[in-house]
Structures are given as structure tokens and as C-alpha cells.
Short mmCIF file of C-alpha atoms and ligand atoms in Angstrom, two decimals:
data_model
loop_
_atom_site.label_atom_id
_atom_site.label_comp_id
_atom_site.label_asym_id
_atom_site.label_seq_id
_atom_site.Cartn_x
_atom_site.Cartn_y
_atom_site.Cartn_z
CA MET X 397 -40.70 42.55 29.86
CA SER X 398 -40.60 39.04 27.90
CA ASP X 399 -38.74 39.34 24.41
CA PRO X 400 -41.21 40.37 22.16
CA VAL X 401 -38.94 38.71 19.56
CA SER X 402 -38.62 34.68 20.04
CA THR X 403 -35.37 33.37 18.23
CA PRO X 404 -36.40 31.05 15.29
CA PRO X 405 -35.26 27.91 15.09
CA ALA X 406 -32.39 27.43 13.51
CA ALA X 407 -31.78 26.56 9.97
CA GLU X 408 -31.19 22.97 9.04
CA ARG X 409 -28.78 21.82 7.12
CA ALA X 410 -29.50 20.70 3.82
CA PRO X 411 -30.32 16.70 3.32
CA PRO X 412 -28.04 14.73 0.77
CA ALA X 413 -27.83 16.04 -2.46
CA THR X 414 -25.22 15.84 -5.76
CA LEU X 415 -24.41 20.00 -7.20
CA VAL X 416 -24.38 19.25 -10.61
CA ILE X 417 -22.57 22.55 -12.62
CA PHE X 418 -22.86 23.21 -15.68
CA GLY X 419 -20.29 25.38 -17.25
CA ALA X 420 -17.59 24.01 -14.01
CA MET X 421 -14.58 25.63 -14.83
CA GLY X 422 -15.99 29.37 -15.66
CA ASP X 423 -16.16 32.14 -14.15
CA LEU X 424 -19.35 32.15 -12.04
CA ALA X 425 -18.69 28.50 -10.61
CA LYS X 426 -15.50 29.51 -9.63
CA ARG X 427 -15.84 32.60 -8.23
CA LEU X 428 -19.16 33.21 -6.33
CA LEU X 429 -20.21 28.41 -6.35
CA MET X 430 -17.55 27.49 -4.31
CA PRO X 431 -17.24 29.96 -1.66
CA SER X 432 -20.95 29.97 -1.40
CA ILE X 433 -20.81 26.08 -0.67
CA LEU X 434 -17.71 26.76 1.23
CA ASN X 435 -18.95 28.48 3.38
CA LEU X 436 -22.90 26.52 3.42
CA MET X 437 -20.35 23.66 5.06
CA ARG X 438 -18.70 25.97 7.49
CA ASP X 439 -22.00 27.24 8.94
CA GLY X 440 -22.85 23.66 8.87
CA LEU X 441 -26.41 23.96 6.39
CA VAL X 442 -24.46 21.87 4.32
CA GLY X 443 -22.92 18.43 5.42
CA ASP X 444 -20.27 16.26 3.27
CA ASP X 445 -23.12 14.09 1.93
CA VAL X 446 -23.10 17.28 -0.89
CA GLY X 447 -21.14 16.10 -3.47
CA ILE X 448 -19.72 17.95 -6.89
CA VAL X 449 -20.51 17.13 -10.19
CA GLY X 450 -19.11 19.75 -12.76
CA VAL X 451 -19.47 18.64 -16.25
CA SER X 452 -17.95 21.37 -19.17
CA HIS X 453 -16.08 20.95 -23.22
CA HIS X 454 -13.42 20.93 -21.17
CA ASP X 455 -10.05 18.86 -21.81
CA ALA X 456 -9.78 18.24 -18.18
CA ASP X 457 -9.95 15.66 -15.10
CA ASP X 458 -11.45 15.31 -11.88
CA ALA X 459 -7.72 17.31 -10.72
CA ALA X 460 -8.26 19.65 -13.55
CA LEU X 461 -11.76 20.76 -12.30
CA ARG X 462 -10.62 21.17 -7.90
CA ASP X 463 -7.57 22.54 -9.20
CA SER X 464 -8.88 25.20 -10.99
CA LEU X 465 -11.84 25.61 -8.69
CA GLY X 466 -10.36 25.44 -5.61
CA GLN X 467 -8.59 28.93 -7.27
CA PHE X 468 -10.96 31.22 -5.33
CA VAL X 469 -10.90 30.05 -2.13
CA GLY X 470 -9.54 31.23 1.40
CA LYS X 471 -8.92 34.00 -0.96
CA GLY X 472 -10.88 36.13 2.28
CA ASP X 473 -10.11 37.24 5.06
CA ASP X 474 -11.45 33.45 6.29
CA ALA X 475 -8.57 31.67 4.79
CA GLU X 476 -8.29 29.01 7.32
CA THR X 477 -11.99 27.71 7.75
CA ALA X 478 -12.04 28.22 4.30
CA GLY X 479 -8.87 25.99 4.14
CA ALA X 480 -10.27 23.55 6.23
CA ALA X 481 -13.28 22.81 4.02
CA TRP X 482 -12.36 22.95 0.72
CA GLN X 483 -9.81 19.92 2.08
CA ALA X 484 -13.25 18.03 2.49
CA LEU X 485 -15.10 19.10 -0.02
CA ALA X 486 -12.19 18.06 -2.82
CA GLY X 487 -12.48 15.01 -2.36
CA ARG X 488 -16.25 15.28 -3.46
CA ILE X 489 -15.88 17.14 -6.63
CA HIS X 490 -15.83 14.78 -10.18
CA TYR X 491 -15.19 15.82 -13.79
CA VAL X 492 -17.94 14.95 -16.73
CA ARG X 493 -16.56 16.32 -19.91
CA GLY X 494 -18.42 16.31 -23.17
CA SER X 495 -20.42 19.22 -25.30
CA PHE X 496 -23.46 19.40 -24.19
CA GLU X 497 -26.01 18.43 -27.05
CA ASP X 498 -24.18 15.30 -26.65
CA ALA X 499 -26.66 12.42 -25.25
CA ALA X 500 -24.05 10.70 -24.57
CA THR X 501 -22.24 13.18 -21.78
CA TYR X 502 -25.99 13.24 -20.13
CA ALA X 503 -25.72 8.94 -19.76
CA THR X 504 -21.96 9.76 -18.07
CA LEU X 505 -23.94 12.63 -15.53
CA ALA X 506 -26.62 10.04 -15.02
CA ASP X 507 -24.40 7.02 -13.67
CA ARG X 508 -22.71 9.59 -11.75
CA ILE X 509 -26.01 10.80 -9.71
CA GLU X 510 -28.13 8.67 -7.93
CA GLY X 511 -30.73 10.23 -5.36
CA ASN X 512 -31.54 14.04 -4.65
CA ALA X 513 -29.31 16.57 -7.15
CA ALA X 514 -29.49 20.25 -8.43
CA PHE X 515 -28.94 21.15 -12.19
CA TYR X 516 -27.42 24.43 -11.61
CA LEU X 517 -26.73 26.41 -15.44
CA ALA X 518 -23.80 28.32 -15.37
CA THR X 519 -23.97 27.92 -18.84
CA ALA X 520 -24.15 31.07 -22.08
CA PRO X 521 -27.82 30.89 -22.01
CA GLY X 522 -28.11 29.58 -25.96
CA PHE X 523 -27.77 26.26 -23.10
CA PHE X 524 -30.76 26.50 -21.22
CA GLY X 525 -33.40 24.96 -22.78
CA THR X 526 -30.78 22.19 -24.71
CA ILE X 527 -29.34 21.24 -20.92
CA VAL X 528 -33.32 21.00 -19.42
CA ASP X 529 -34.68 19.09 -22.87
CA ARG X 530 -31.15 16.17 -22.89
CA LEU X 531 -31.32 15.97 -18.96
CA ALA X 532 -35.19 15.01 -19.54
CA ASP X 533 -34.54 12.22 -22.75
CA ALA X 534 -32.42 11.05 -20.19
CA GLY X 535 -35.27 10.76 -17.76
CA ILE X 536 -32.48 12.02 -14.87
CA LEU X 537 -34.84 14.80 -14.11
CA ASP X 538 -37.69 11.35 -13.30
CA GLU X 539 -37.76 12.55 -9.95
CA SER X 540 -38.57 9.08 -8.17
CA ALA X 541 -35.31 8.36 -6.74
CA GLY X 542 -34.94 12.05 -5.50
CA PHE X 543 -36.00 15.12 -6.13
CA ARG X 544 -34.06 16.91 -8.88
CA ARG X 545 -34.25 20.95 -8.89
CA VAL X 546 -32.94 22.99 -11.82
CA LEU X 547 -31.62 25.94 -11.50
CA ILE X 548 -31.27 28.54 -14.59
CA GLU X 549 -28.92 31.33 -14.56
CA LYS X 550 -29.95 34.52 -16.22
CA PRO X 551 -29.63 36.34 -18.10
CA PHE X 552 -33.36 34.26 -19.38
CA GLY X 553 -34.49 35.34 -22.60
CA HIS X 554 -33.39 38.42 -24.41
CA ASP X 555 -36.56 40.07 -25.32
CA LEU X 556 -40.52 39.42 -24.05
CA ALA X 557 -40.85 36.44 -27.00
CA SER X 558 -37.72 34.42 -26.43
CA ALA X 559 -38.29 34.67 -22.81
CA GLN X 560 -41.67 33.31 -23.71
CA ALA X 561 -40.08 30.97 -26.25
CA LEU X 562 -37.41 30.04 -22.50
CA ASN X 563 -40.52 29.49 -20.78
CA ALA X 564 -42.13 27.02 -22.94
CA ARG X 565 -39.81 25.14 -23.59
CA ILE X 566 -38.74 24.20 -20.38
CA LEU X 567 -42.63 23.90 -18.95
CA ALA X 568 -43.09 21.48 -21.31
CA ARG X 569 -40.07 19.00 -19.76
CA ILE X 570 -40.09 20.13 -16.18
CA PRO X 571 -43.37 21.20 -13.63
CA GLU X 572 -42.11 25.10 -11.96
CA SER X 573 -41.81 22.90 -9.11
CA GLN X 574 -38.37 21.93 -10.80
CA ILE X 575 -36.93 25.39 -12.13
CA TYR X 576 -35.72 27.83 -9.50
CA ARG X 577 -34.66 30.43 -12.50
CA VAL X 578 -31.54 32.37 -10.32
CA ASP X 579 -31.80 36.21 -9.49
CA HIS X 580 -29.19 36.71 -7.83
CA PHE X 581 -29.71 40.30 -5.80
CA LEU X 582 -32.28 37.81 -4.78
CA GLY X 583 -29.71 36.28 -2.75
CA LYS X 584 -27.95 39.77 -1.27
CA GLU X 585 -28.97 40.21 2.69
CA THR X 586 -30.04 43.96 1.74
CA VAL X 587 -32.65 42.77 -0.90
CA GLN X 588 -34.54 40.11 1.69
CA ASN X 589 -34.10 42.67 4.33
CA ILE X 590 -36.32 45.90 2.30
CA MET X 591 -40.16 42.49 3.08
CA VAL X 592 -38.90 42.82 6.63
CA ALA X 593 -38.55 46.17 6.96
CA ARG X 594 -42.07 46.71 5.23
CA PHE X 595 -44.00 44.21 6.74
CA GLY X 596 -41.66 44.26 10.36
CA ASN X 597 -42.64 47.63 11.03
CA ALA X 598 -45.68 49.13 10.78
CA LEU X 599 -45.00 53.13 11.18
CA LEU X 600 -43.23 52.17 7.05
CA GLU X 601 -46.57 50.55 5.96
CA ALA X 602 -48.22 53.41 6.85
CA VAL X 603 -47.93 56.15 5.27
CA TRP X 604 -46.16 53.19 2.29
CA ASN X 605 -48.65 55.09 -0.74
CA SER X 606 -49.83 57.76 -3.31
CA ARG X 607 -50.86 59.49 -0.18
CA TYR X 608 -47.31 60.55 1.17
CA ILE X 609 -44.74 59.22 -1.23
CA ASP X 610 -43.71 60.97 -3.85
CA HIS X 611 -41.87 58.74 -6.13
CA VAL X 612 -39.26 56.21 -5.50
CA GLN X 613 -36.19 56.19 -7.27
CA ILE X 614 -33.26 52.53 -7.59
CA THR X 615 -30.46 53.12 -8.69
CA ALA X 616 -27.82 49.90 -9.30
CA ALA X 617 -24.83 52.19 -10.45
CA GLU X 618 -21.08 50.95 -11.22
CA THR X 619 -18.15 51.99 -10.98
CA VAL X 620 -16.13 49.04 -13.36
CA GLY X 621 -16.80 49.09 -16.65
CA VAL X 622 -17.25 46.01 -19.41
CA GLY X 623 -13.80 45.10 -18.05
CA THR X 624 -13.58 40.71 -20.07
CA ARG X 625 -17.45 40.43 -20.64
CA GLY X 626 -17.23 42.50 -24.08
CA THR X 627 -18.36 39.56 -26.62
CA PHE X 628 -21.69 38.77 -24.23
CA TYR X 629 -22.15 42.71 -23.32
CA ASP X 630 -21.79 44.47 -26.29
CA ALA X 631 -25.13 42.41 -27.17
CA THR X 632 -26.86 42.74 -24.72
CA GLY X 633 -26.28 45.95 -22.93
CA ALA X 634 -28.33 47.74 -19.73
CA LEU X 635 -31.54 47.40 -19.97
CA ARG X 636 -31.87 44.01 -20.65
CA ASP X 637 -29.34 43.20 -18.57
CA MET X 638 -30.26 45.19 -15.31
CA VAL X 639 -33.01 46.43 -15.53
CA PRO X 640 -36.49 43.82 -15.79
CA ASN X 641 -34.69 41.11 -13.42
CA HIS X 642 -32.58 43.16 -10.61
CA LEU X 643 -34.35 46.47 -10.55
CA PHE X 644 -37.31 44.76 -11.44
CA GLN X 645 -37.79 42.52 -8.48
CA LEU X 646 -35.75 45.44 -6.08
CA LEU X 647 -38.88 47.64 -7.26
CA ALA X 648 -41.03 44.20 -6.81
CA MET X 649 -39.96 44.45 -2.65
CA ILE X 650 -40.50 47.88 -2.44
CA GLY X 651 -44.74 47.80 -4.20
CA MET X 652 -45.40 44.82 -3.48
CA GLU X 653 -48.93 44.20 -1.09
CA PRO X 654 -48.35 41.99 2.50
CA PRO X 655 -48.33 38.56 1.51
CA ASN X 656 -50.68 36.26 3.73
CA SER X 657 -47.95 33.87 4.72
CA PHE X 658 -45.01 33.40 3.86
CA ASP X 659 -45.29 30.92 1.25
CA ALA X 660 -42.77 30.86 -1.28
CA GLU X 661 -46.21 30.29 -3.32
CA ALA X 662 -47.72 33.65 -1.20
CA ILE X 663 -45.10 35.91 -2.14
CA ARG X 664 -44.36 35.30 -5.27
CA ASN X 665 -47.51 35.78 -6.08
CA GLU X 666 -47.37 38.98 -4.96
CA LYS X 667 -44.43 40.19 -6.59
CA ALA X 668 -45.65 38.69 -9.43
CA LYS X 669 -49.12 40.95 -9.54
CA LEU X 670 -47.03 44.47 -8.75
CA LEU X 671 -44.44 43.56 -11.88
CA ALA X 672 -47.96 42.86 -14.07
CA ALA X 673 -48.92 46.65 -13.37
CA VAL X 674 -45.63 47.90 -14.13
CA ARG X 675 -45.93 50.14 -17.37
CA GLY X 676 -43.15 51.13 -19.43
CA PRO X 677 -43.10 53.55 -21.30
CA ARG X 678 -45.37 53.76 -24.42
CA PRO X 679 -43.55 53.64 -27.82
CA GLU X 680 -44.19 57.43 -28.12
CA ARG X 681 -42.69 58.00 -25.46
CA VAL X 682 -40.01 55.84 -24.92
CA GLU X 683 -37.56 59.19 -26.30
CA ARG X 684 -38.67 61.31 -23.17
CA ASP X 685 -39.39 58.59 -20.86
CA ALA X 686 -35.81 56.48 -20.94
CA VAL X 687 -32.29 57.66 -21.60
CA ARG X 688 -29.79 55.62 -22.73
CA GLY X 689 -26.00 56.58 -22.12
CA ARG X 690 -22.56 55.36 -22.82
CA TYR X 691 -18.61 56.10 -21.05
CA ARG X 692 -16.21 57.76 -22.60
CA ALA X 693 -12.32 57.61 -21.36
CA GLY X 694 -11.21 57.97 -18.02
CA GLN X 695 -11.03 57.49 -13.80
CA ALA X 696 -14.66 56.13 -12.63
CA GLY X 697 -13.60 55.30 -8.41
CA ASP X 698 -10.58 52.78 -8.46
CA ALA X 699 -10.98 52.63 -12.22
CA THR X 700 -9.38 53.36 -15.23
CA VAL X 701 -11.61 52.92 -18.15
CA PRO X 702 -11.04 53.36 -21.91
CA ALA X 703 -14.21 53.96 -24.27
CA TYR X 704 -16.24 52.27 -24.76
CA ARG X 705 -16.48 51.64 -27.71
CA GLU X 706 -12.57 51.13 -27.32
CA GLU X 707 -12.48 48.34 -24.79
CA ARG X 708 -12.10 44.85 -26.34
CA ASP X 709 -14.27 42.58 -27.64
CA ILE X 710 -16.57 45.75 -28.48
CA ALA X 711 -17.71 46.79 -32.18
CA ALA X 712 -16.47 50.03 -33.24
CA ASP X 713 -19.92 50.73 -34.02
CA SER X 714 -21.39 49.44 -31.49
CA ARG X 715 -24.96 51.74 -30.45
CA THR X 716 -25.40 49.30 -26.96
CA GLU X 717 -25.92 51.70 -24.07
CA THR X 718 -24.12 51.32 -21.32
CA TYR X 719 -25.88 53.03 -19.04
CA ALA X 720 -29.88 53.44 -18.89
CA ALA X 721 -32.77 55.01 -17.03
CA ILE X 722 -36.44 54.69 -17.56
CA LYS X 723 -39.92 56.30 -15.21
CA LEU X 724 -42.72 53.55 -14.84
CA GLU X 725 -45.19 53.85 -13.49
CA VAL X 726 -47.54 51.13 -10.98
CA GLU X 727 -50.99 50.90 -11.86
CA THR X 728 -51.52 49.53 -9.18
CA TRP X 729 -54.15 51.09 -5.74
CA ARG X 730 -52.08 51.46 -3.92
CA TRP X 731 -49.18 53.04 -5.51
CA ALA X 732 -51.01 55.17 -8.48
CA GLY X 733 -49.56 58.54 -9.61
CA VAL X 734 -46.13 57.40 -7.57
CA PRO X 735 -43.07 57.66 -10.46
CA PHE X 736 -40.03 55.00 -10.06
CA TYR X 737 -37.33 55.37 -11.37
CA LEU X 738 -34.49 52.93 -12.43
CA ARG X 739 -31.29 53.92 -13.41
CA THR X 740 -28.05 51.47 -14.05
CA GLY X 741 -24.46 51.62 -16.20
CA LYS X 742 -21.44 51.60 -15.53
CA ALA X 743 -17.95 53.04 -15.10
CA LEU X 744 -20.07 56.09 -12.91
CA ALA X 745 -19.30 57.50 -9.89
CA ALA X 746 -18.99 55.24 -6.78
CA ARG X 747 -20.46 51.67 -6.94
CA ASP X 748 -23.59 51.93 -5.27
CA THR X 749 -26.98 50.29 -4.89
CA GLU X 750 -29.82 51.83 -3.37
CA ILE X 751 -33.50 52.68 -2.56
CA VAL X 752 -34.59 56.07 -2.83
CA VAL X 753 -38.00 56.99 -1.46
CA MET X 754 -38.99 60.49 -1.55
CA PHE X 755 -41.96 61.65 0.64
CA LYS X 756 -44.59 64.17 0.60
CA PRO X 757 -43.33 67.41 1.87
CA VAL X 758 -45.55 68.73 5.00
CA PRO X 759 -48.93 69.81 3.61
CA PHE X 760 -48.79 73.62 5.86
CA ALA X 761 -46.30 76.52 6.69
CA LEU X 762 -46.54 76.26 9.91
CA PHE X 763 -43.62 77.19 10.87
CA ARG X 764 -42.86 81.17 11.18
CA ASP X 765 -40.48 82.68 9.13
CA THR X 766 -39.79 79.07 7.76
CA ASP X 767 -41.63 78.82 4.52
CA VAL X 768 -42.84 75.59 3.19
CA THR X 769 -41.67 74.49 0.38
CA ARG X 770 -37.83 74.67 2.43
CA LEU X 771 -38.81 71.98 4.34
CA PRO X 772 -36.75 69.45 2.60
CA PRO X 773 -39.49 66.63 2.47
CA ASN X 774 -38.29 62.95 4.30
CA ARG X 775 -36.92 60.64 2.70
CA LEU X 776 -35.69 57.12 2.88
CA VAL X 777 -32.71 55.12 1.80
CA LEU X 778 -32.53 51.82 1.76
CA GLN X 779 -28.47 51.08 0.98
CA VAL X 780 -28.41 47.22 -0.74
CA GLN X 781 -24.41 47.53 -1.10
CA PRO X 782 -21.72 48.69 -0.43
CA ASP X 783 -21.92 49.73 3.32
CA GLU X 784 -25.97 48.73 3.42
CA GLY X 785 -27.92 49.57 6.60
CA ILE X 786 -31.28 52.00 6.01
CA SER X 787 -31.47 55.95 6.74
CA LEU X 788 -34.00 58.18 6.81
CA ASP X 789 -33.61 61.24 6.89
CA PHE X 790 -36.07 64.51 8.95
CA VAL X 791 -36.33 67.91 10.39
CA VAL X 792 -35.03 69.23 13.22
CA LYS X 793 -35.85 72.86 15.40
CA LYS X 794 -31.95 73.99 15.55
CA PRO X 795 -30.82 75.00 18.76
CA GLY X 796 -32.03 78.66 19.92
CA PRO X 797 -34.53 80.80 19.97
CA VAL X 798 -35.60 81.86 17.24
CA VAL X 799 -37.48 78.47 15.32
CA ASP X 800 -35.58 77.29 11.28
CA THR X 801 -35.05 73.95 11.54
CA ARG X 802 -31.61 72.02 9.75
CA GLU X 803 -32.23 67.83 8.02
CA ALA X 804 -31.16 65.39 10.78
CA SER X 805 -30.62 62.22 9.97
CA LEU X 806 -31.47 58.59 11.44
CA ASP X 807 -29.06 55.94 10.15
CA PHE X 808 -28.89 52.20 10.72
CA ARG X 809 -25.78 50.44 9.30
CA TYR X 810 -25.20 46.62 9.26
CA ALA X 811 -21.68 46.92 10.12
CA ASP X 812 -22.18 48.57 13.49
CA SER X 813 -24.20 45.88 15.05
CA LEU X 814 -25.24 43.27 12.30
CA PRO X 815 -22.18 42.60 10.62
CA LEU X 816 -23.13 40.99 7.40
CA GLY X 817 -19.98 38.29 7.36
CA HIS X 818 -17.59 37.12 4.23
CA ARG X 819 -20.77 36.60 2.22
CA THR X 820 -21.96 35.99 -1.99
CA GLY X 821 -24.76 36.35 -2.02
CA TYR X 822 -25.74 32.99 -3.16
CA GLU X 823 -25.44 31.04 0.27
CA THR X 824 -28.53 31.63 0.37
CA LEU X 825 -29.76 30.84 -2.95
CA LEU X 826 -27.98 26.63 -2.94
CA TYR X 827 -28.67 26.53 0.74
CA ASP X 828 -33.37 27.46 -0.54
CA ALA X 829 -32.69 25.31 -3.59
CA LEU X 830 -30.83 22.80 -1.46
CA THR X 831 -34.55 22.79 0.33
CA GLY X 832 -36.63 23.61 -1.84
CA ASP X 833 -37.68 26.79 -1.12
CA GLN X 834 -38.53 28.27 -3.97
CA THR X 835 -39.01 32.69 -2.57
CA LEU X 836 -36.65 33.90 -3.27
CA PHE X 837 -36.23 32.97 -7.14
CA GLN X 838 -38.73 33.99 -10.08
CA ARG X 839 -41.25 32.13 -12.05
CA ALA X 840 -42.07 32.13 -15.49
CA ASP X 841 -45.40 34.59 -15.56
CA MET X 842 -42.19 36.98 -13.43
CA ILE X 843 -40.48 37.15 -15.50
CA GLU X 844 -42.33 37.67 -18.64
CA ALA X 845 -43.91 40.39 -16.98
CA GLY X 846 -39.87 42.51 -16.34
CA TRP X 847 -39.03 41.85 -20.12
CA ALA X 848 -42.90 43.29 -21.35
CA ALA X 849 -42.86 46.29 -19.51
CA VAL X 850 -39.11 47.00 -21.30
CA GLN X 851 -40.09 44.95 -24.30
CA PRO X 852 -41.29 49.09 -26.23
CA VAL X 853 -38.26 50.69 -25.16
CA LEU X 854 -36.23 47.56 -26.20
CA ASP X 855 -38.19 48.38 -29.67
CA GLU X 856 -37.76 51.66 -29.76
CA TRP X 857 -34.10 51.77 -28.99
CA GLY X 858 -33.88 48.69 -31.64
CA LYS X 859 -34.55 50.92 -34.61
CA ALA X 860 -32.12 53.56 -34.79
CA GLY X 861 -30.48 55.97 -32.00
CA ASP X 862 -27.43 56.23 -30.44
CA PRO X 863 -26.12 56.83 -26.72
CA GLU X 864 -25.56 59.77 -25.48
CA ASP X 865 -21.79 59.96 -23.99
CA TYR X 866 -21.37 60.18 -20.62
CA ASP X 867 -17.71 60.66 -19.08
CA ALA X 868 -16.87 57.15 -16.61
CA GLY X 869 -16.43 59.22 -13.23
CA SER X 870 -19.51 61.48 -13.75
CA ALA X 871 -22.91 60.71 -13.40
CA GLY X 872 -24.52 59.78 -16.61
CA PRO X 873 -25.64 61.35 -19.54
CA ALA X 874 -26.56 64.60 -19.21
CA ALA X 875 -30.79 63.18 -19.92
CA ALA X 876 -31.24 61.55 -17.03
CA ASP X 877 -31.00 64.66 -15.00
CA GLU X 878 -33.43 66.47 -17.46
CA LEU X 879 -35.64 63.08 -17.10
CA LEU X 880 -36.21 64.15 -13.03
CA ALA X 881 -35.24 67.69 -14.05
CA ARG X 882 -38.89 67.55 -16.09
CA ASP X 883 -40.71 66.61 -13.15
CA GLY X 884 -39.46 69.29 -10.47
CA ARG X 885 -37.20 66.46 -8.99
CA GLN X 886 -33.57 64.97 -9.04
CA TRP X 887 -31.73 61.99 -8.59
CA HIS X 888 -30.41 60.92 -5.37
CA ARG X 889 -26.35 62.26 -5.39
CA ILE X 890 -24.36 58.20 -6.74
CA GLY X 891 -21.95 57.84 -3.39
CA ALA X 892 -23.95 59.58 -0.92
C1 BG6 W 2298 -25.08 41.08 -13.58
C2 BG6 W 2298 -24.58 41.81 -14.93
O1 BG6 W 2298 -25.89 40.37 -13.19
O2 BG6 W 2298 -25.13 41.77 -12.03
C3 BG6 W 2298 -23.54 42.34 -14.42
O3 BG6 W 2298 -24.15 40.81 -16.02
C4 BG6 W 2298 -23.61 43.08 -12.95
O4 BG6 W 2298 -22.90 43.22 -15.14
C5 BG6 W 2298 -24.14 41.96 -11.68
O5 BG6 W 2298 -21.80 43.92 -12.51
C6 BG6 W 2298 -24.53 43.69 -10.59
O6 BG6 W 2298 -24.32 42.14 -9.43
P1 BG6 W 2298 -23.56 42.84 -8.36
O7 BG6 W 2298 -23.94 42.00 -7.41
O8 BG6 W 2298 -22.10 42.90 -8.23
O9 BG6 W 2298 -24.15 44.35 -7.47
#
């Protein structure tokens, strides 16, 4: 029998281009963007016709930028090959010093670019609108000499109104087709795999609805505290930082209808439809259906953390939450009546990003002496990180003359057969931006739908009250357990 799975064509090398990084002396550039470019070079997906221009206000020059960007090169298990790629790239890295607000910066930049260019805004979010305005004023976003694409990091706005305002400001200067709003969760292999698991397997899609699914849990737990990001985090909080963006992207992958093609717009249309159907708690339900927590001092995994309010750059009277849990409904034919419970937090028991799909119990107690309420329902766990994989729990008969049951599990772990390799997750995003594929980037309507769903919670939490304290290294505040217990359910154990 012939292999029914055809071999996909090898990905093509990205076209020649200049990658301009605003905020080039910052963390994102050296920790994630540079290693990603090197990985792409090593894979032959980016050639020696791609150069880098870093823009920043720091007093530096080409050599200083190269030093800064080279800091993390070859720190993984790939030291040798990364080193070789770095030698080839370093000579094509140039620095432009200047303020992001100053027209002169852009005049200098314009002289450094010809042909294709992608602009990566790895800056504080307050600069996003200004940089796009100045680039456009300087004529740099005109595409007559080559493509000109703008990549914008999160956070995109800090609530619905500010996200709408930022979208309006940017869209007044360039069309959606030139805008690549980054949500780095979409660069993760296992997140992209959700779509393949769903739409490549008849078995799953057949039961993927309210008739068979009881509820869905989406978790992004971290052991680390806020570390050095106190200023940013205290003004942001767990909900804004993770929920309307990263967790909603996972939700969209789980909930979307099958697109009618693999085109970027077809996929983004389906995700946008799903996100527009997400209903967060109404104001009067916020207290019941949304939970906020804040960590106490303690040991979380390998991390020893001080109490949140004792962390560097955190206000002593801060009311910012470091944990958020929320119950959502998705108002579509497929999902009516199926709750989605989302939670995320810092200083928790384990690093664990996962989606748990809980199926309904079987309808009838068939087995003598085995009460149906004792039959655990099927459970599908999509493990995004770490230990990436998929597992399905189901019931089997225990060997022996009497019919008795126990739980078993079908486990697929990437590490066993398809190692993911040393990847940052930004490789795909950079490659897609250079090749013009917007599938994995957020469109204006998706961003706004995400904020709209959580806005009542932001409003209520902004008015009064404090988060509930939880111990570092625990599973979060007690109220989060009560949220599910009220519905007769419980969370999947963090790190299980
Ligand atoms: C970022 C958040 O967007 O995502 C961080 O700002 C968070 O607070 C991070 O730690 C989590 O990403 P990852 O890839 O480590 O799961």
C-alpha cells in the first residue's frame, strides 16, 4: 500500500530582506530574535542576503550591538553550528542610534534600507503608534521598492478602548496586510499542532462538540515570579498579560470551526468568529466567575520567590493579581452550554501549559457492580509545554473473572519520536513574516474581541478589592478551586 501521507514540499528560503529591530539592545532581541534568525540560517530558510539593522536610543555602535546580540549565541546544545552562523551574520548587523520619536532617526534609517524590509517593534508598547507614524511619515512603509511589514509585540493595548485606538491609529497609515501582530504562543509547535490534531483526525472531530464534551480547561502555569519585570507587570497583571492574548489563542484553536482552506485569511476568519462568540462574565457575575490571586513568599519549583509586594519595583499597596482564573461561555452552535475554564499564574506548583478536554460520562451503567458514576470520563490532554505531547485517558477492564475497570492512557510525547529540537518559537513567526504568511499573526478584530470578552472583569477588578493570597508553589488561590467545585468539577492537577 502506498503511503497515504504525501511528503510536503521543503519550505522555501525567505527572500532577501533587512530586519529592522526597534529596541535592538533589549532582552527580546538578544534572547529570542537573534537565536531564531540563527536557527533559520542553519536550516537554510534564511540566507546571507538577510541583514539586520538595530535601532535604539542607547549610546552604542555596530560593534556594541553585535556584542549585545551575540550574548546568547551558542549557549544551547548547538554551540558549534550557531557559532558558524553567527560569524556569517555578525558582519551584516548595523546600528542606528536615535530616539523613536525623532524624525532624524528615520531619515538615517531610510538610507540603510533598500528592497524588502520587516520592522520588528520590540519596544515598550507606548512607542508602537509613534514608530508606525514616523516610519510612514518618512515614506519608509511605501511598498513600491519591496515589501514593508511591521511586526508588533504584545501587549497590544491595555484594554478594549486602547486596543481600538491603537488599531485605528496604525490602520490609518498602513493596511492590515502590512501588519503582523505577534502572539508568541502561536509560534509554538504544539499550539500549531492543535489544528492538525483536530482537523487531521476524524476521530476527534466527530466528538468535538457539546454533545460529548463536558467542559474545557486551559492552563498556563509558571513557577517563576515577576523577577526583573516588576514595573511592567505591576501595571499589567496576570489577566492582561496572558488571557485575552495567549490563552484566547489556545481557546480559538480548540473552538474554531474547520476553515475551508489553509489560507491565512480563511483560518483567521474562523478564529475571529470564535473569539467574537466568547462571553466573559457580565459585571454582576465577575465576583463569582473570575478569581484573582497574589503569591506569598515561598518555593515554587526551582524558584524561591519573595511575596509579590516585596518584589523589586512593585508598589507596597499594589492590588495587581499574579493569578487569574475565569469561566467563559462560547456562544456558538457547537459549544453552547460547554464552559471553558481558563487559569494562569506566576509562582505556581509547576511550569505547565496545557489544554484539558473533559468528555461527558457514558450515559448508561452497563457493567454489573460498576456504577457509572465510578467510570471516569474520557479526558484528552494537549500538553503545550513542557513535555509536549497528547494523551487520552480511557477506561479498560482489569484482568480477572469479574468485570472491573480502571483508567488507562494513550500517550504521545514529541520527545520520543519527533524531537522538537532547540527552538525559541520565534523562528516560525520571523520566517512567516519574511515570506508574507499572516496565518499566525493576530488581526485587528481578533485582538479587539479578546479585550471585549475580558473588559467587564478588568472594570470590576479596577474598582475595588484585593487579590486572594496564595502560597508560592501551590495551585493558586482557594477561590479558583471553589469556582469549579460549584459546578461539580475540579481542575486537572498542575504539573500532572
Ligand atoms: C509573556 C508574558 O507574553 O509570556 C510573560 O508577558 C510570560 O509574563 C510569558 O511569562 C510566557 O511565555 P512562555 O513561552 O514562557 O510560556
